[in-house]
PDB file of C-alpha atoms in Angstrom:
ATOM      1  CA  MET A   1      -0.011   0.008  -0.055  1.00 82.00           C
ATOM      2  CA  LYS A   2       1.382   3.386  -1.031  1.00 90.00           C
ATOM      3  CA  PRO A   3       1.421   5.854   1.858  1.00 94.00           C
ATOM      4  CA  VAL A   4      -0.625   9.036   1.299  1.00 96.00           C
ATOM      5  CA  ILE A   5       1.340  12.074   2.695  1.00 96.00           C
ATOM      6  CA  ILE A   6      -1.060  14.925   3.761  1.00 96.00           C
ATOM      7  CA  LEU A   7       0.657  18.363   3.725  1.00 95.00           C
ATOM      8  CA  ARG A   8      -2.255  20.653   4.536  1.00 91.00           C
ATOM      9  CA  PRO A   9      -2.547  22.509   7.811  1.00 89.00           C
ATOM     10  CA  GLU A  10      -4.713  21.355  10.758  1.00 85.00           C
ATOM     11  CA  PRO A  11      -7.536  20.764  11.336  1.00 82.00           C
ATOM     12  CA  GLY A  12      -8.042  20.001   7.651  1.00 85.00           C
ATOM     13  CA  ALA A  13      -5.128  17.544   7.712  1.00 91.00           C
ATOM     14  CA  ARG A  14      -6.917  15.259  10.192  1.00 90.00           C
ATOM     15  CA  GLU A  15     -10.166  15.560   8.211  1.00 89.00           C
ATOM     16  CA  THR A  16      -8.475  14.358   5.049  1.00 94.00           C
ATOM     17  CA  ALA A  17      -6.777  11.549   7.005  1.00 96.00           C
ATOM     18  CA  ALA A  18     -10.171  10.415   8.297  1.00 95.00           C
ATOM     19  CA  ARG A  19     -11.594  10.390   4.716  1.00 94.00           C
ATOM     20  CA  ALA A  20      -8.531   8.551   3.464  1.00 96.00           C
ATOM     21  CA  MET A  21      -8.871   5.839   6.108  1.00 96.00           C
ATOM     22  CA  LYS A  22     -12.526   5.295   5.087  1.00 95.00           C
ATOM     23  CA  LEU A  23     -11.242   4.545   1.600  1.00 95.00           C
ATOM     24  CA  GLY A  24      -8.817   2.006   2.908  1.00 95.00           C
ATOM     25  CA  LEU A  25      -5.745   4.278   2.320  1.00 96.00           C
ATOM     26  CA  MET A  26      -2.712   4.675   4.579  1.00 95.00           C
ATOM     27  CA  PRO A  27      -2.482   8.426   5.458  1.00 96.00           C
ATOM     28  CA  ARG A  28       0.457   9.998   7.135  1.00 94.00           C
ATOM     29  CA  LEU A  29       0.254  13.636   8.493  1.00 93.00           C
ATOM     30  CA  CYS A  30       3.009  16.028   7.572  1.00 92.00           C
ATOM     31  CA  PRO A  31       1.518  19.595   7.750  1.00 92.00           C
ATOM     32  CA  LEU A  32       3.939  22.029   6.209  1.00 92.00           C
ATOM     33  CA  PHE A  33       1.970  25.124   7.581  1.00 91.00           C
ATOM     34  CA  GLU A  34      -0.288  26.149  10.326  1.00 89.00           C
ATOM     35  CA  ALA A  35      -3.177  28.616  10.212  1.00 90.00           C
ATOM     36  CA  ARG A  36      -3.298  31.333  12.889  1.00 92.00           C
ATOM     37  CA  PRO A  37      -5.997  33.828  13.610  1.00 95.00           C
ATOM     38  CA  ILE A  38      -5.138  37.499  13.355  1.00 96.00           C
ATOM     39  CA  ASP A  39      -6.679  40.669  14.648  1.00 96.00           C
ATOM     40  CA  TRP A  40      -9.047  42.220  12.108  1.00 97.00           C
ATOM     41  CA  ASP A  41     -11.372  45.185  11.802  1.00 96.00           C
ATOM     42  CA  ALA A  42     -14.960  44.157  10.914  1.00 96.00           C
ATOM     43  CA  PRO A  43     -16.474  46.651   8.434  1.00 97.00           C
ATOM     44  CA  PRO A  44     -20.162  47.422   8.895  1.00 97.00           C
ATOM     45  CA  ALA A  45     -22.355  44.717   7.597  1.00 96.00           C
ATOM     46  CA  GLU A  46     -24.764  47.198   6.039  1.00 96.00           C
ATOM     47  CA  ARG A  47     -22.178  48.125   3.404  1.00 97.00           C
ATOM     48  CA  PHE A  48     -22.515  44.731   1.786  1.00 98.00           C
ATOM     49  CA  ASP A  49     -25.152  42.605   0.230  1.00 95.00           C
ATOM     50  CA  ALA A  50     -23.327  39.248   0.303  1.00 97.00           C
ATOM     51  CA  LEU A  51     -20.591  37.412   2.244  1.00 97.00           C
ATOM     52  CA  LEU A  52     -17.998  35.183   0.529  1.00 97.00           C
ATOM     53  CA  MET A  53     -15.511  32.748   2.040  1.00 96.00           C
ATOM     54  CA  THR A  54     -13.152  30.669  -0.042  1.00 91.00           C
ATOM     55  CA  SER A  55     -11.501  28.771   2.825  1.00 88.00           C
ATOM     56  CA  ALA A  56     -12.849  26.932   5.800  1.00 90.00           C
ATOM     57  CA  GLN A  57     -10.091  28.512   7.881  1.00 92.00           C
ATOM     58  CA  ALA A  58     -11.854  31.895   7.547  1.00 95.00           C
ATOM     59  CA  ALA A  59     -14.935  30.458   9.270  1.00 96.00           C
ATOM     60  CA  ARG A  60     -12.890  28.513  11.890  1.00 93.00           C
ATOM     61  CA  LEU A  61     -10.594  31.331  12.806  1.00 95.00           C
ATOM     62  CA  GLY A  62     -12.617  34.446  12.130  1.00 96.00           C
ATOM     63  CA  GLY A  63     -13.826  34.556  15.773  1.00 96.00           C
ATOM     64  CA  PRO A  64     -16.840  36.365  17.313  1.00 96.00           C
ATOM     65  CA  LEU A  65     -16.867  39.198  14.772  1.00 97.00           C
ATOM     66  CA  LEU A  66     -18.305  36.781  12.258  1.00 97.00           C
ATOM     67  CA  SER A  67     -21.568  36.947  13.904  1.00 96.00           C
ATOM     68  CA  ARG A  68     -22.139  40.483  12.473  1.00 97.00           C
ATOM     69  CA  TYR A  69     -22.569  39.036   9.002  1.00 97.00           C
ATOM     70  CA  ARG A  70     -25.009  36.122   9.594  1.00 96.00           C
ATOM     71  CA  ARG A  71     -27.880  37.971   8.003  1.00 95.00           C
ATOM     72  CA  LEU A  72     -26.023  38.447   4.792  1.00 97.00           C
ATOM     73  CA  PRO A  73     -26.530  36.007   1.876  1.00 97.00           C
ATOM     74  CA  ALA A  74     -23.549  33.655   2.372  1.00 97.00           C
ATOM     75  CA  TYR A  75     -21.428  32.001  -0.335  1.00 96.00           C
ATOM     76  CA  ALA A  76     -18.650  29.416  -0.052  1.00 95.00           C
ATOM     77  CA  VAL A  77     -16.140  27.667  -2.298  1.00 90.00           C
ATOM     78  CA  GLY A  78     -16.230  23.954  -1.535  1.00 84.00           C
ATOM     79  CA  HIS A  79     -18.169  21.698   0.785  1.00 84.00           C
ATOM     80  CA  ALA A  80     -15.688  22.089   3.697  1.00 83.00           C
ATOM     81  CA  THR A  81     -15.985  25.830   3.627  1.00 90.00           C
ATOM     82  CA  ALA A  82     -19.782  25.660   3.480  1.00 93.00           C
ATOM     83  CA  ARG A  83     -19.884  23.248   6.441  1.00 91.00           C
ATOM     84  CA  ALA A  84     -17.506  25.400   8.495  1.00 93.00           C
ATOM     85  CA  MET A  85     -19.677  28.437   7.844  1.00 96.00           C
ATOM     86  CA  GLU A  86     -22.802  26.529   8.913  1.00 96.00           C
ATOM     87  CA  GLU A  87     -21.045  25.513  12.090  1.00 95.00           C
ATOM     88  CA  GLN A  88     -20.483  29.138  12.846  1.00 96.00           C
ATOM     89  CA  GLY A  89     -24.223  29.912  12.627  1.00 95.00           C
ATOM     90  CA  PHE A  90     -24.631  30.845   8.896  1.00 96.00           C
ATOM     91  CA  GLU A  91     -27.929  29.063   8.126  1.00 89.00           C
ATOM     92  CA  HIS A  92     -28.287  29.253   4.383  1.00 88.00           C
ATOM     93  CA  VAL A  93     -24.936  29.002   2.518  1.00 96.00           C
ATOM     94  CA  THR A  94     -24.767  28.729  -1.241  1.00 95.00           C
ATOM     95  CA  GLU A  95     -22.007  26.324  -2.033  1.00 92.00           C
ATOM     96  CA  GLY A  96     -19.813  26.454  -5.218  1.00 87.00           C
ATOM     97  CA  ASP A  97     -17.774  23.482  -6.323  1.00 72.00           C
ATOM     98  CA  ARG A  98     -15.182  25.212  -8.450  1.00 75.00           C
ATOM     99  CA  ASP A  99     -13.226  28.315  -7.523  1.00 80.00           C
ATOM    100  CA  GLY A 100     -13.532  31.965  -6.442  1.00 85.00           C
ATOM    101  CA  SER A 101     -14.172  33.290  -9.920  1.00 87.00           C
ATOM    102  CA  ALA A 102     -17.056  30.818 -10.499  1.00 88.00           C
ATOM    103  CA  ILE A 103     -18.705  31.651  -7.202  1.00 91.00           C
ATOM    104  CA  ALA A 104     -18.305  35.323  -7.977  1.00 92.00           C
ATOM    105  CA  ALA A 105     -20.252  34.839 -11.224  1.00 92.00           C
ATOM    106  CA  ARG A 106     -22.941  33.032  -9.288  1.00 93.00           C
ATOM    107  CA  ILE A 107     -23.146  35.960  -6.780  1.00 95.00           C
ATOM    108  CA  ALA A 108     -23.457  38.427  -9.542  1.00 94.00           C
ATOM    109  CA  ALA A 109     -26.146  36.356 -11.270  1.00 94.00           C
ATOM    110  CA  ASP A 110     -28.106  36.313  -8.002  1.00 94.00           C
ATOM    111  CA  GLY A 111     -28.230  40.103  -8.205  1.00 95.00           C
ATOM    112  CA  HIS A 112     -25.674  41.142  -5.612  1.00 96.00           C
ATOM    113  CA  ALA A 113     -23.177  43.926  -6.229  1.00 94.00           C
ATOM    114  CA  HIS A 114     -20.989  44.551  -3.127  1.00 97.00           C
ATOM    115  CA  VAL A 115     -19.362  41.539  -1.491  1.00 96.00           C
ATOM    116  CA  LEU A 116     -17.274  41.057   1.692  1.00 97.00           C
ATOM    117  CA  HIS A 117     -14.705  38.360   1.181  1.00 97.00           C
ATOM    118  CA  LEU A 118     -13.166  37.065   4.414  1.00 97.00           C
ATOM    119  CA  GLY A 119     -10.077  35.027   3.950  1.00 94.00           C
ATOM    120  CA  GLY A 120      -6.353  34.749   4.627  1.00 93.00           C
ATOM    121  CA  THR A 121      -3.499  37.210   4.197  1.00 91.00           C
ATOM    122  CA  THR A 122      -2.706  35.408   0.960  1.00 82.00           C
ATOM    123  CA  LEU A 123      -5.595  35.014  -1.427  1.00 77.00           C
ATOM    124  CA  ALA A 124      -5.918  33.545  -4.885  1.00 75.00           C
ATOM    125  CA  ARG A 125      -7.036  35.842  -7.649  1.00 79.00           C
ATOM    126  CA  ILE A 126     -10.735  36.168  -8.330  1.00 86.00           C
ATOM    127  CA  ASP A 127     -12.297  37.470 -11.531  1.00 81.00           C
ATOM    128  CA  SER A 128     -14.883  39.742  -9.854  1.00 83.00           C
ATOM    129  CA  GLY A 129     -16.608  40.731 -13.068  1.00 86.00           C
ATOM    130  CA  PRO A 130     -19.267  43.347 -12.202  1.00 91.00           C
ATOM    131  CA  LEU A 131     -18.934  42.802  -8.457  1.00 91.00           C
ATOM    132  CA  THR A 132     -17.151  45.072  -6.025  1.00 94.00           C
ATOM    133  CA  ILE A 133     -15.321  42.790  -3.578  1.00 94.00           C
ATOM    134  CA  ASP A 134     -13.764  44.031  -0.382  1.00 95.00           C
ATOM    135  CA  ARG A 135     -11.190  41.552   1.000  1.00 95.00           C
ATOM    136  CA  VAL A 136     -10.460  41.363   4.658  1.00 97.00           C
ATOM    137  CA  ALA A 137      -7.923  39.001   6.095  1.00 97.00           C
ATOM    138  CA  VAL A 138      -8.874  37.111   9.338  1.00 97.00           C
ATOM    139  CA  TYR A 139      -6.106  34.545   9.475  1.00 96.00           C
ATOM    140  CA  THR A 140      -2.631  33.907   8.251  1.00 93.00           C
ATOM    141  CA  ILE A 141      -0.723  30.829   7.207  1.00 88.00           C
ATOM    142  CA  GLY A 142       2.766  30.299   8.612  1.00 86.00           C
ATOM    143  CA  GLY A 143       5.364  27.634   8.102  1.00 84.00           C
ATOM    144  CA  ARG A 144       5.956  25.028  10.658  1.00 81.00           C
ATOM    145  CA  PRO A 145       9.707  25.023  11.579  1.00 72.00           C
ATOM    146  CA  ASP A 146       9.381  21.468  13.020  1.00 70.00           C
ATOM    147  CA  ALA A 147       7.818  20.092   9.770  1.00 74.00           C
ATOM    148  CA  GLU A 148       9.634  16.938   8.664  1.00 75.00           C
ATOM    149  CA  ILE A 149       8.835  15.375   5.334  1.00 82.00           C
ATOM    150  CA  ASP A 150      11.811  12.986   4.772  1.00 76.00           C
ATOM    151  CA  PRO A 151      10.793  10.367   7.428  1.00 71.00           C
ATOM    152  CA  HIS A 152       7.494   9.933   5.522  1.00 70.00           C
ATOM    153  CA  LEU A 153       8.951   9.337   2.108  1.00 86.00           C
ATOM    154  CA  GLU A 154       9.401   5.952   0.434  1.00 90.00           C
ATOM    155  CA  PRO A 155       9.178   4.998  -3.240  1.00 91.00           C
ATOM    156  CA  GLY A 156       5.704   5.185  -4.440  1.00 94.00           C
ATOM    157  CA  ALA A 157       4.475   7.668  -1.767  1.00 96.00           C
ATOM    158  CA  ILE A 158       1.572   9.972  -2.820  1.00 97.00           C
ATOM    159  CA  LEU A 159       1.844  13.597  -1.824  1.00 97.00           C
ATOM    160  CA  LEU A 160      -1.407  15.621  -1.387  1.00 98.00           C
ATOM    161  CA  VAL A 161      -0.929  19.295  -2.134  1.00 97.00           C
ATOM    162  CA  HIS A 162      -3.801  21.493  -1.201  1.00 92.00           C
ATOM    163  CA  SER A 163      -2.516  24.904  -2.354  1.00 88.00           C
ATOM    164  CA  PRO A 164       0.011  26.523  -4.602  1.00 90.00           C
ATOM    165  CA  ARG A 165       1.991  27.673  -1.607  1.00 88.00           C
ATOM    166  CA  ALA A 166       2.261  24.120  -0.339  1.00 92.00           C
ATOM    167  CA  GLY A 167       3.357  23.139  -3.874  1.00 95.00           C
ATOM    168  CA  SER A 168       6.107  25.679  -3.831  1.00 94.00           C
ATOM    169  CA  ARG A 169       7.262  24.620  -0.302  1.00 92.00           C
ATOM    170  CA  LEU A 170       7.335  21.035  -1.550  1.00 94.00           C
ATOM    171  CA  ALA A 171       9.404  21.861  -4.488  1.00 95.00           C
ATOM    172  CA  GLU A 172      11.931  23.477  -2.095  1.00 92.00           C
ATOM    173  CA  LEU A 173      12.062  20.471   0.154  1.00 91.00           C
ATOM    174  CA  ILE A 174      12.359  17.804  -2.497  1.00 93.00           C
ATOM    175  CA  GLY A 175      14.780  18.391  -5.307  1.00 91.00           C
ATOM    176  CA  PRO A 176      14.261  17.173  -8.903  1.00 93.00           C
ATOM    177  CA  GLU A 177      16.816  14.333  -8.268  1.00 93.00           C
ATOM    178  CA  ARG A 178      14.463  12.795  -5.616  1.00 92.00           C
ATOM    179  CA  ARG A 179      11.093  13.151  -7.334  1.00 95.00           C
ATOM    180  CA  GLY A 180      11.141  10.292  -9.792  1.00 95.00           C
ATOM    181  CA  SER A 181       9.602   7.680  -7.449  1.00 95.00           C
ATOM    182  CA  LEU A 182       7.019   9.982  -5.872  1.00 97.00           C
ATOM    183  CA  HIS A 183       3.439  10.918  -6.958  1.00 98.00           C
ATOM    184  CA  VAL A 184       1.776  14.349  -6.573  1.00 98.00           C
ATOM    185  CA  ILE A 185      -1.924  14.943  -6.390  1.00 98.00           C
ATOM    186  CA  ALA A 186      -2.700  18.660  -6.226  1.00 97.00           C
ATOM    187  CA  ILE A 187      -5.989  20.399  -5.637  1.00 93.00           C
ATOM    188  CA  SER A 188      -5.762  22.608  -8.749  1.00 90.00           C
ATOM    189  CA  PRO A 189      -3.617  23.026 -11.860  1.00 92.00           C
ATOM    190  CA  ALA A 190      -1.964  26.057 -10.229  1.00 90.00           C
ATOM    191  CA  ALA A 191      -1.008  23.984  -7.215  1.00 94.00           C
ATOM    192  CA  LEU A 192       0.357  21.258  -9.432  1.00 97.00           C
ATOM    193  CA  THR A 193       2.437  23.688 -11.479  1.00 96.00           C
ATOM    194  CA  ALA A 194       3.867  25.029  -8.193  1.00 96.00           C
ATOM    195  CA  CYS A 195       5.285  21.555  -7.366  1.00 97.00           C
ATOM    196  CA  GLY A 196       7.605  21.711 -10.316  1.00 97.00           C
ATOM    197  CA  PRO A 197       8.573  18.958 -12.818  1.00 97.00           C
ATOM    198  CA  GLY A 198      10.065  15.514 -12.439  1.00 97.00           C
ATOM    199  CA  TRP A 199       7.535  13.578 -10.382  1.00 98.00           C
ATOM    200  CA  SER A 200       6.611  10.023 -11.156  1.00 97.00           C
ATOM    201  CA  SER A 201       3.130  11.304 -11.787  1.00 97.00           C
ATOM    202  CA  GLY A 202       1.219  14.589 -11.185  1.00 98.00           C
ATOM    203  CA  GLN A 203      -2.542  15.032 -11.256  1.00 97.00           C
ATOM    204  CA  ALA A 204      -5.281  17.507 -10.331  1.00 96.00           C
ATOM    205  CA  PRO A 205      -8.927  16.654 -10.159  1.00 94.00           C
ATOM    206  CA  GLU A 206     -11.540  18.264 -12.392  1.00 89.00           C
ATOM    207  CA  LEU A 207     -12.976  20.162  -9.409  1.00 83.00           C
ATOM    208  CA  PRO A 208     -10.902  21.335  -6.435  1.00 83.00           C
ATOM    209  CA  ASP A 209     -12.002  19.295  -3.453  1.00 85.00           C
ATOM    210  CA  ASP A 210     -10.633  16.817  -0.989  1.00 89.00           C
ATOM    211  CA  GLU A 211     -12.861  13.926  -1.967  1.00 91.00           C
ATOM    212  CA  ARG A 212     -11.762  14.026  -5.593  1.00 93.00           C
ATOM    213  CA  MET A 213      -8.113  14.225  -4.607  1.00 97.00           C
ATOM    214  CA  LEU A 214      -8.492  11.129  -2.497  1.00 97.00           C
ATOM    215  CA  ALA A 215     -10.314   9.318  -5.275  1.00 97.00           C
ATOM    216  CA  LEU A 216      -7.259   9.879  -7.478  1.00 97.00           C
ATOM    217  CA  ALA A 217      -5.007   8.559  -4.672  1.00 97.00           C
ATOM    218  CA  ALA A 218      -7.183   5.494  -4.397  1.00 96.00           C
ATOM    219  CA  ARG A 219      -6.687   4.715  -8.056  1.00 95.00           C
ATOM    220  CA  LEU A 220      -2.952   4.996  -7.736  1.00 94.00           C
ATOM    221  CA  CYS A 221      -3.125   2.473  -4.872  1.00 90.00           C
ATOM    222  CA  GLU A 222      -5.131  -0.109  -6.759  1.00 81.00           C
TER     223      GLU A 222
END
């Protein structure tokens, strides 16, 4: 059985591991980063007619100020983000299964114009179209100085990469001369590109979510 190396931060890492075990896979946790809340100023909710989150970490780490926006129509990228928002008291969350640009188009189609986007200090580009999107950071992602990837590696290992930043860090840690026996499954084409060339195989699912990444890993383990 090929080990499946999970590089994403907690608590997402353990959630991915639980899903992997249900599929009969052999997960190993090796988070390269950790998410940390930051102090943030909450703009008045009445300035906006919709709320957007593209990461579950925004809901998990946004803190008590999130309650100010519970009456706004809420939108999320991905099932995990939608679920995290619901756990924070957002009752009706519209879930998109692609990316920020796709959900922005949905928000515009629903007739909204001014959107509050709560996320991290580093955010992927969104094609906002006719929308005005105000971005406010509520968390940051920092490297884990004690992260060790070498003890987890063996020929045939499958590395799960959940962001372009994780892909870039992975490329720094594992040089081209060591990649030929390792497989990469990235959450998006951008994350896969960030990993660099030379891997035994590299794939990204059609839609950016954990379940589809693990489905690809299961096929490699057959």
